């Protein structure tokens, strides 16, 4: 067994110096921003819902509010395309708003604009908890490719798997708490009240979950770069073949 195959020890113990810890925190912070869209991604998730509830609060017109929210979502995608930025977060916003618009227009109930997103949040919360209980924390599946470790943390990096489990539990419980506030309001509050609470709860729970993920991962062992390992193996194999070819050529020359 090579050193790369051995499980990385859990680093709940103090590190030998401050620089590796600082580097780990910086790498983790950058990866989280990439995975979750950063500040701009958060703003783009808030704006369509904010526009919907603002217009509806003023004129109580479902159609105008829904069309405005959907149009804004599309504008955000177009801006990203023009700037040649990643569009995955903007596209997810468009689909979320589109589902809400279709659902609300079908039922004629403006509160149903928010219902698909609420159901998605509940499903996501359960997914975080269930996958963690199953030994495959969802946050690890999301961040593994970002850290270039893929699924190596499952069997080769127990300290990192533990951190992913903690983070996934945090995400699941935070989203469940959010649902515990929103679903009663869906039945008891009017559309404007529900909308403003939803806007208020859009970023703070997300920031708390991201912060806790950063705390857990910054203290965890560093990721195993499986892509670098594969490149190293390819280089070693190429060197081995070159050496074999060189020996074969030398043997042929010697025979001649």
PDB file of C-alpha atoms in Angstrom:
ATOM      1  CA  UNK A   1       0.000   0.000   0.000  1.00  0.00           C
ATOM      2  CA  UNK A   2       1.434   3.367  -0.996  1.00  0.00           C
ATOM      3  CA  UNK A   3       1.252   6.470   1.118  1.00  0.00           C
ATOM      4  CA  UNK A   4      -1.453   7.829  -1.188  1.00  0.00           C
ATOM      5  CA  UNK A   5      -3.640   4.793  -0.484  1.00  0.00           C
ATOM      6  CA  UNK A   6      -3.455   5.179   3.267  1.00  0.00           C
ATOM      7  CA  UNK A   7      -6.301   7.043   4.971  1.00  0.00           C
ATOM      8  CA  UNK A   8      -5.410  10.577   5.843  1.00  0.00           C
ATOM      9  CA  UNK A   9      -5.471  11.028   9.626  1.00  0.00           C
ATOM     10  CA  UNK A  10      -8.175  13.142  11.180  1.00  0.00           C
ATOM     11  CA  UNK A  11      -6.680  16.536  11.900  1.00  0.00           C
ATOM     12  CA  UNK A  12      -8.778  17.595  14.825  1.00  0.00           C
ATOM     13  CA  UNK A  13      -5.384  17.915  16.528  1.00  0.00           C
ATOM     14  CA  UNK A  14      -3.486  21.226  16.223  1.00  0.00           C
ATOM     15  CA  UNK A  15      -1.452  21.690  13.045  1.00  0.00           C
ATOM     16  CA  UNK A  16       2.307  22.018  13.231  1.00  0.00           C
ATOM     17  CA  UNK A  17       2.273  25.562  11.885  1.00  0.00           C
ATOM     18  CA  UNK A  18      -0.155  28.276  10.900  1.00  0.00           C
ATOM     19  CA  UNK A  19       0.582  28.426   7.163  1.00  0.00           C
ATOM     20  CA  UNK A  20      -1.032  25.102   6.167  1.00  0.00           C
ATOM     21  CA  UNK A  21      -4.110  26.035   8.183  1.00  0.00           C
ATOM     22  CA  UNK A  22      -4.330  29.423   6.460  1.00  0.00           C
ATOM     23  CA  UNK A  23      -3.881  27.795   3.049  1.00  0.00           C
ATOM     24  CA  UNK A  24      -6.582  25.220   3.801  1.00  0.00           C
ATOM     25  CA  UNK A  25      -9.019  27.933   4.848  1.00  0.00           C
ATOM     26  CA  UNK A  26      -8.289  29.987   1.729  1.00  0.00           C
ATOM     27  CA  UNK A  27      -8.740  27.007  -0.575  1.00  0.00           C
ATOM     28  CA  UNK A  28     -11.960  26.022   1.184  1.00  0.00           C
ATOM     29  CA  UNK A  29     -13.342  29.551   0.970  1.00  0.00           C
ATOM     30  CA  UNK A  30     -12.564  29.777  -2.760  1.00  0.00           C
ATOM     31  CA  UNK A  31     -14.149  26.385  -3.435  1.00  0.00           C
ATOM     32  CA  UNK A  32     -17.320  27.282  -1.547  1.00  0.00           C
ATOM     33  CA  UNK A  33     -17.657  30.530  -3.475  1.00  0.00           C
ATOM     34  CA  UNK A  34     -17.253  28.608  -6.731  1.00  0.00           C
ATOM     35  CA  UNK A  35     -19.746  25.917  -5.740  1.00  0.00           C
ATOM     36  CA  UNK A  36     -22.482  28.224  -4.448  1.00  0.00           C
ATOM     37  CA  UNK A  37     -22.078  31.207  -6.730  1.00  0.00           C
ATOM     38  CA  UNK A  38     -20.608  33.746  -4.332  1.00  0.00           C
ATOM     39  CA  UNK A  39     -22.174  37.111  -3.559  1.00  0.00           C
ATOM     40  CA  UNK A  40     -23.460  37.605  -7.088  1.00  0.00           C
ATOM     41  CA  UNK A  41     -25.155  34.219  -7.076  1.00  0.00           C
ATOM     42  CA  UNK A  42     -26.900  35.038  -3.814  1.00  0.00           C
ATOM     43  CA  UNK A  43     -28.108  38.382  -5.146  1.00  0.00           C
ATOM     44  CA  UNK A  44     -29.447  36.742  -8.297  1.00  0.00           C
ATOM     45  CA  UNK A  45     -31.466  34.251  -6.265  1.00  0.00           C
ATOM     46  CA  UNK A  46     -33.074  37.042  -4.248  1.00  0.00           C
ATOM     47  CA  UNK A  47     -33.923  39.613  -6.932  1.00  0.00           C
ATOM     48  CA  UNK A  48     -36.737  37.811  -8.837  1.00  0.00           C
ATOM     49  CA  UNK A  49     -38.643  36.959  -5.661  1.00  0.00           C
ATOM     50  CA  UNK A  50     -38.077  40.463  -4.319  1.00  0.00           C
ATOM     51  CA  UNK A  51     -39.463  41.979  -7.509  1.00  0.00           C
ATOM     52  CA  UNK A  52     -42.480  39.650  -7.442  1.00  0.00           C
ATOM     53  CA  UNK A  53     -43.471  40.485  -3.881  1.00  0.00           C
ATOM     54  CA  UNK A  54     -42.807  44.208  -4.371  1.00  0.00           C
ATOM     55  CA  UNK A  55     -45.086  44.472  -7.398  1.00  0.00           C
ATOM     56  CA  UNK A  56     -47.738  42.250  -5.855  1.00  0.00           C
ATOM     57  CA  UNK A  57     -47.698  44.283  -2.627  1.00  0.00           C
ATOM     58  CA  UNK A  58     -48.355  47.433  -4.654  1.00  0.00           C
ATOM     59  CA  UNK A  59     -50.996  46.314  -7.189  1.00  0.00           C
ATOM     60  CA  UNK A  60     -52.083  42.775  -6.123  1.00  0.00           C
ATOM     61  CA  UNK A  61     -51.810  41.608  -9.751  1.00  0.00           C
ATOM     62  CA  UNK A  62     -50.494  38.063 -10.072  1.00  0.00           C
ATOM     63  CA  UNK A  63     -49.855  38.158 -13.817  1.00  0.00           C
ATOM     64  CA  UNK A  64     -47.825  41.375 -13.789  1.00  0.00           C
ATOM     65  CA  UNK A  65     -45.782  40.244 -10.780  1.00  0.00           C
ATOM     66  CA  UNK A  66     -45.062  36.823 -12.272  1.00  0.00           C
ATOM     67  CA  UNK A  67     -44.078  38.154 -15.711  1.00  0.00           C
ATOM     68  CA  UNK A  68     -41.772  40.748 -14.148  1.00  0.00           C
ATOM     69  CA  UNK A  69     -40.028  38.146 -11.988  1.00  0.00           C
ATOM     70  CA  UNK A  70     -39.546  35.785 -14.927  1.00  0.00           C
ATOM     71  CA  UNK A  71     -38.306  38.585 -17.188  1.00  0.00           C
ATOM     72  CA  UNK A  72     -35.741  39.644 -14.581  1.00  0.00           C
ATOM     73  CA  UNK A  73     -34.494  36.065 -14.290  1.00  0.00           C
ATOM     74  CA  UNK A  74     -34.004  35.910 -18.053  1.00  0.00           C
ATOM     75  CA  UNK A  75     -32.204  39.257 -18.057  1.00  0.00           C
ATOM     76  CA  UNK A  76     -29.780  37.949 -15.422  1.00  0.00           C
ATOM     77  CA  UNK A  77     -29.006  34.945 -17.628  1.00  0.00           C
ATOM     78  CA  UNK A  78     -28.473  37.145 -20.697  1.00  0.00           C
ATOM     79  CA  UNK A  79     -26.114  39.416 -18.745  1.00  0.00           C
ATOM     80  CA  UNK A  80     -24.050  36.400 -17.697  1.00  0.00           C
ATOM     81  CA  UNK A  81     -23.966  35.122 -21.268  1.00  0.00           C
ATOM     82  CA  UNK A  82     -22.798  38.500 -22.563  1.00  0.00           C
ATOM     83  CA  UNK A  83     -20.084  38.623 -19.896  1.00  0.00           C
ATOM     84  CA  UNK A  84     -19.200  34.967 -20.631  1.00  0.00           C
ATOM     85  CA  UNK A  85     -19.689  34.064 -16.974  1.00  0.00           C
ATOM     86  CA  UNK A  86     -20.932  30.733 -15.698  1.00  0.00           C
ATOM     87  CA  UNK A  87     -24.698  30.528 -16.058  1.00  0.00           C
ATOM     88  CA  UNK A  88     -25.548  27.478 -13.948  1.00  0.00           C
ATOM     89  CA  UNK A  89     -26.754  29.528 -10.961  1.00  0.00           C
ATOM     90  CA  UNK A  90     -28.685  31.980 -13.144  1.00  0.00           C
ATOM     91  CA  UNK A  91     -30.316  29.135 -15.095  1.00  0.00           C
ATOM     92  CA  UNK A  92     -31.353  27.416 -11.876  1.00  0.00           C
ATOM     93  CA  UNK A  93     -32.987  30.708 -10.877  1.00  0.00           C
ATOM     94  CA  UNK A  94     -34.863  30.892 -14.173  1.00  0.00           C
ATOM     95  CA  UNK A  95     -36.204  27.363 -13.795  1.00  0.00           C
ATOM     96  CA  UNK A  96     -37.234  28.022 -10.192  1.00  0.00           C
ATOM     97  CA  UNK A  97     -39.072  31.211 -11.120  1.00  0.00           C
ATOM     98  CA  UNK A  98     -40.646  29.569 -14.186  1.00  0.00           C
ATOM     99  CA  UNK A  99     -42.031  26.697 -12.101  1.00  0.00           C
ATOM    100  CA  UNK A 100     -43.432  29.195  -9.623  1.00  0.00           C
ATOM    101  CA  UNK A 101     -45.023  31.285 -12.374  1.00  0.00           C
ATOM    102  CA  UNK A 102     -46.617  28.280 -14.069  1.00  0.00           C
ATOM    103  CA  UNK A 103     -47.909  26.878 -10.798  1.00  0.00           C
ATOM    104  CA  UNK A 104     -49.371  30.179  -9.644  1.00  0.00           C
ATOM    105  CA  UNK A 105     -50.998  30.888 -13.023  1.00  0.00           C
ATOM    106  CA  UNK A 106     -52.533  27.408 -13.087  1.00  0.00           C
ATOM    107  CA  UNK A 107     -54.052  27.670  -9.618  1.00  0.00           C
ATOM    108  CA  UNK A 108     -54.765  31.387  -9.691  1.00  0.00           C
ATOM    109  CA  UNK A 109     -53.330  31.651  -6.178  1.00  0.00           C
ATOM    110  CA  UNK A 110     -50.405  34.085  -5.948  1.00  0.00           C
ATOM    111  CA  UNK A 111     -48.984  32.255  -2.921  1.00  0.00           C
ATOM    112  CA  UNK A 112     -48.397  29.241  -5.143  1.00  0.00           C
ATOM    113  CA  UNK A 113     -45.612  31.199  -6.849  1.00  0.00           C
ATOM    114  CA  UNK A 114     -43.528  30.276  -3.803  1.00  0.00           C
ATOM    115  CA  UNK A 115     -44.736  26.714  -3.308  1.00  0.00           C
ATOM    116  CA  UNK A 116     -42.392  24.889  -5.760  1.00  0.00           C
ATOM    117  CA  UNK A 117     -39.383  26.548  -4.166  1.00  0.00           C
ATOM    118  CA  UNK A 118     -40.600  25.629  -0.685  1.00  0.00           C
ATOM    119  CA  UNK A 119     -41.127  22.005  -1.703  1.00  0.00           C
ATOM    120  CA  UNK A 120     -37.657  21.974  -3.263  1.00  0.00           C
ATOM    121  CA  UNK A 121     -36.167  23.325  -0.024  1.00  0.00           C
ATOM    122  CA  UNK A 122     -37.897  20.604   1.990  1.00  0.00           C
ATOM    123  CA  UNK A 123     -36.718  17.910  -0.428  1.00  0.00           C
ATOM    124  CA  UNK A 124     -33.175  19.256  -0.308  1.00  0.00           C
ATOM    125  CA  UNK A 125     -33.193  19.268   3.492  1.00  0.00           C
ATOM    126  CA  UNK A 126     -34.273  15.632   3.554  1.00  0.00           C
ATOM    127  CA  UNK A 127     -31.667  14.758   0.913  1.00  0.00           C
ATOM    128  CA  UNK A 128     -28.887  16.231   3.066  1.00  0.00           C
ATOM    129  CA  UNK A 129     -29.997  14.246   6.105  1.00  0.00           C
ATOM    130  CA  UNK A 130     -30.781  10.950   4.358  1.00  0.00           C
ATOM    131  CA  UNK A 131     -27.569  10.842   2.318  1.00  0.00           C
ATOM    132  CA  UNK A 132     -25.544  11.551   5.438  1.00  0.00           C
ATOM    133  CA  UNK A 133     -27.264   8.756   7.339  1.00  0.00           C
ATOM    134  CA  UNK A 134     -26.509   6.505   4.344  1.00  0.00           C
ATOM    135  CA  UNK A 135     -22.796   7.325   4.616  1.00  0.00           C
ATOM    136  CA  UNK A 136     -22.619   9.469   1.468  1.00  0.00           C
ATOM    137  CA  UNK A 137     -23.110  13.097   2.634  1.00  0.00           C
ATOM    138  CA  UNK A 138     -24.620  15.189  -0.131  1.00  0.00           C
ATOM    139  CA  UNK A 139     -22.304  18.137   0.498  1.00  0.00           C
ATOM    140  CA  UNK A 140     -19.374  15.812  -0.211  1.00  0.00           C
ATOM    141  CA  UNK A 141     -20.918  14.810  -3.540  1.00  0.00           C
ATOM    142  CA  UNK A 142     -21.352  18.491  -4.402  1.00  0.00           C
ATOM    143  CA  UNK A 143     -17.927  19.725  -3.307  1.00  0.00           C
ATOM    144  CA  UNK A 144     -15.822  16.658  -4.135  1.00  0.00           C
ATOM    145  CA  UNK A 145     -15.362  17.599  -7.824  1.00  0.00           C
ATOM    146  CA  UNK A 146     -14.743  21.234  -6.846  1.00  0.00           C
ATOM    147  CA  UNK A 147     -11.855  20.170  -4.594  1.00  0.00           C
ATOM    148  CA  UNK A 148     -10.653  17.706  -7.290  1.00  0.00           C
ATOM    149  CA  UNK A 149     -11.047  14.852  -4.821  1.00  0.00           C
ATOM    150  CA  UNK A 150     -14.222  13.301  -6.291  1.00  0.00           C
ATOM    151  CA  UNK A 151     -15.225  10.458  -3.924  1.00  0.00           C
ATOM    152  CA  UNK A 152     -11.773   9.760  -2.466  1.00  0.00           C
ATOM    153  CA  UNK A 153     -12.951  11.153   0.875  1.00  0.00           C
ATOM    154  CA  UNK A 154     -15.335   8.201   1.339  1.00  0.00           C
ATOM    155  CA  UNK A 155     -12.658   5.532   1.846  1.00  0.00           C
ATOM    156  CA  UNK A 156      -9.291   7.271   1.946  1.00  0.00           C
ATOM    157  CA  UNK A 157      -9.894  10.401   3.994  1.00  0.00           C
ATOM    158  CA  UNK A 158     -12.014   9.631   7.089  1.00  0.00           C
ATOM    159  CA  UNK A 159     -11.425  13.015   8.683  1.00  0.00           C
ATOM    160  CA  UNK A 160     -12.759  14.746   5.607  1.00  0.00           C
ATOM    161  CA  UNK A 161     -15.749  12.404   5.397  1.00  0.00           C
ATOM    162  CA  UNK A 162     -16.556  13.329   9.004  1.00  0.00           C
ATOM    163  CA  UNK A 163     -16.413  17.032   8.109  1.00  0.00           C
ATOM    164  CA  UNK A 164     -18.714  16.511   5.130  1.00  0.00           C
ATOM    165  CA  UNK A 165     -21.162  14.637   7.370  1.00  0.00           C
ATOM    166  CA  UNK A 166     -21.211  17.504   9.887  1.00  0.00           C
ATOM    167  CA  UNK A 167     -21.719  20.038   7.107  1.00  0.00           C
ATOM    168  CA  UNK A 168     -24.533  18.027   5.518  1.00  0.00           C
ATOM    169  CA  UNK A 169     -26.312  17.703   8.854  1.00  0.00           C
ATOM    170  CA  UNK A 170     -25.965  21.473   9.281  1.00  0.00           C
ATOM    171  CA  UNK A 171     -27.472  22.150   5.847  1.00  0.00           C
ATOM    172  CA  UNK A 172     -30.314  19.707   6.433  1.00  0.00           C
ATOM    173  CA  UNK A 173     -31.266  21.059   9.854  1.00  0.00           C
ATOM    174  CA  UNK A 174     -31.010  24.702   8.776  1.00  0.00           C
ATOM    175  CA  UNK A 175     -33.245  24.086   5.757  1.00  0.00           C
ATOM    176  CA  UNK A 176     -35.718  22.134   7.884  1.00  0.00           C
ATOM    177  CA  UNK A 177     -35.892  25.063  10.299  1.00  0.00           C
ATOM    178  CA  UNK A 178     -36.563  27.358   7.356  1.00  0.00           C
ATOM    179  CA  UNK A 179     -39.377  25.070   6.182  1.00  0.00           C
ATOM    180  CA  UNK A 180     -40.830  25.006   9.692  1.00  0.00           C
ATOM    181  CA  UNK A 181     -41.298  28.777   9.388  1.00  0.00           C
ATOM    182  CA  UNK A 182     -42.480  28.962   5.791  1.00  0.00           C
ATOM    183  CA  UNK A 183     -45.043  26.177   5.492  1.00  0.00           C
ATOM    184  CA  UNK A 184     -47.276  27.444   8.357  1.00  0.00           C
ATOM    185  CA  UNK A 185     -47.092  30.905   6.796  1.00  0.00           C
ATOM    186  CA  UNK A 186     -48.187  29.445   3.461  1.00  0.00           C
ATOM    187  CA  UNK A 187     -51.480  28.456   5.123  1.00  0.00           C
ATOM    188  CA  UNK A 188     -51.964  31.342   7.532  1.00  0.00           C
ATOM    189  CA  UNK A 189     -50.345  34.439   5.985  1.00  0.00           C
ATOM    190  CA  UNK A 190     -51.308  36.369   2.878  1.00  0.00           C
ATOM    191  CA  UNK A 191     -49.148  36.455  -0.258  1.00  0.00           C
ATOM    192  CA  UNK A 192     -47.312  39.673   0.605  1.00  0.00           C
ATOM    193  CA  UNK A 193     -46.477  38.542   4.141  1.00  0.00           C
ATOM    194  CA  UNK A 194     -45.225  35.161   2.926  1.00  0.00           C
ATOM    195  CA  UNK A 195     -43.221  36.813   0.164  1.00  0.00           C
ATOM    196  CA  UNK A 196     -41.423  39.253   2.443  1.00  0.00           C
ATOM    197  CA  UNK A 197     -40.579  36.522   4.944  1.00  0.00           C
ATOM    198  CA  UNK A 198     -39.233  34.395   2.099  1.00  0.00           C
ATOM    199  CA  UNK A 199     -37.055  37.253   0.897  1.00  0.00           C
ATOM    200  CA  UNK A 200     -35.798  37.833   4.440  1.00  0.00           C
ATOM    201  CA  UNK A 201     -34.959  34.144   4.838  1.00  0.00           C
ATOM    202  CA  UNK A 202     -33.279  33.780   1.477  1.00  0.00           C
ATOM    203  CA  UNK A 203     -29.699  34.711   2.395  1.00  0.00           C
ATOM    204  CA  UNK A 204     -29.162  34.435   6.203  1.00  0.00           C
ATOM    205  CA  UNK A 205     -29.783  30.644   6.471  1.00  0.00           C
ATOM    206  CA  UNK A 206     -27.677  30.096   3.373  1.00  0.00           C
ATOM    207  CA  UNK A 207     -24.803  32.147   4.790  1.00  0.00           C
ATOM    208  CA  UNK A 208     -25.007  30.264   8.091  1.00  0.00           C
ATOM    209  CA  UNK A 209     -24.847  26.900   6.303  1.00  0.00           C
ATOM    210  CA  UNK A 210     -21.927  28.014   4.125  1.00  0.00           C
ATOM    211  CA  UNK A 211     -20.090  29.394   7.154  1.00  0.00           C
ATOM    212  CA  UNK A 212     -20.498  26.153   9.094  1.00  0.00           C
ATOM    213  CA  UNK A 213     -19.345  24.177   6.057  1.00  0.00           C
ATOM    214  CA  UNK A 214     -16.261  26.394   5.855  1.00  0.00           C
ATOM    215  CA  UNK A 215     -15.546  25.893   9.566  1.00  0.00           C
ATOM    216  CA  UNK A 216     -15.842  22.097   9.344  1.00  0.00           C
ATOM    217  CA  UNK A 217     -13.779  21.757   6.157  1.00  0.00           C
ATOM    218  CA  UNK A 218     -11.093  24.240   7.192  1.00  0.00           C
ATOM    219  CA  UNK A 219     -10.358  21.999  10.190  1.00  0.00           C
ATOM    220  CA  UNK A 220     -10.485  18.797   8.136  1.00  0.00           C
ATOM    221  CA  UNK A 221      -7.574  17.048   6.413  1.00  0.00           C
ATOM    222  CA  UNK A 222      -6.717  18.463   2.978  1.00  0.00           C
ATOM    223  CA  UNK A 223      -8.444  16.882  -0.030  1.00  0.00           C
ATOM    224  CA  UNK A 224      -6.703  14.147  -2.000  1.00  0.00           C
ATOM    225  CA  UNK A 225      -6.237  15.503  -5.520  1.00  0.00           C
ATOM    226  CA  UNK A 226      -7.205  12.439  -7.542  1.00  0.00           C
ATOM    227  CA  UNK A 227      -6.621  14.291 -10.806  1.00  0.00           C
ATOM    228  CA  UNK A 228      -3.016  14.979  -9.818  1.00  0.00           C
ATOM    229  CA  UNK A 229      -2.675  11.319  -8.846  1.00  0.00           C
ATOM    230  CA  UNK A 230      -3.924  10.193 -12.245  1.00  0.00           C
ATOM    231  CA  UNK A 231      -1.518  12.571 -13.988  1.00  0.00           C
ATOM    232  CA  UNK A 232       1.346  11.267 -11.845  1.00  0.00           C
ATOM    233  CA  UNK A 233       0.409   7.683 -12.676  1.00  0.00           C
ATOM    234  CA  UNK A 234       0.286   8.519 -16.379  1.00  0.00           C
ATOM    235  CA  UNK A 235       3.701  10.166 -16.171  1.00  0.00           C
ATOM    236  CA  UNK A 236       5.112   7.164 -14.291  1.00  0.00           C
ATOM    237  CA  UNK A 237       3.662   4.768 -16.871  1.00  0.00           C
ATOM    238  CA  UNK A 238       5.092   6.863 -19.705  1.00  0.00           C
ATOM    239  CA  UNK A 239       8.503   6.909 -18.017  1.00  0.00           C
ATOM    240  CA  UNK A 240       8.349   3.133 -17.537  1.00  0.00           C
ATOM    241  CA  UNK A 241       7.513   2.558 -21.191  1.00  0.00           C
ATOM    242  CA  UNK A 242      10.263   4.945 -22.300  1.00  0.00           C
ATOM    243  CA  UNK A 243      12.734   3.064 -20.131  1.00  0.00           C
ATOM    244  CA  UNK A 244      11.599  -0.262 -21.605  1.00  0.00           C
ATOM    245  CA  UNK A 245      11.926   1.092 -25.126  1.00  0.00           C
ATOM    246  CA  UNK A 246      15.381   2.450 -24.344  1.00  0.00           C
ATOM    247  CA  UNK A 247      16.512  -0.937 -22.975  1.00  0.00           C
ATOM    248  CA  UNK A 248      15.061  -2.717 -25.980  1.00  0.00           C
ATOM    249  CA  UNK A 249      16.853  -0.351 -28.370  1.00  0.00           C
ATOM    250  CA  UNK A 250      20.089  -0.789 -26.435  1.00  0.00           C
ATOM    251  CA  UNK A 251      19.718  -4.588 -26.609  1.00  0.00           C
ATOM    252  CA  UNK A 252      19.152  -4.432 -30.365  1.00  0.00           C
ATOM    253  CA  UNK A 253      22.210  -2.247 -30.827  1.00  0.00           C
ATOM    254  CA  UNK A 254      24.257  -4.635 -28.717  1.00  0.00           C
ATOM    255  CA  UNK A 255      23.123  -7.618 -30.812  1.00  0.00           C
ATOM    256  CA  UNK A 256      24.099  -5.805 -34.018  1.00  0.00           C
TER     257      UNK A 256
END
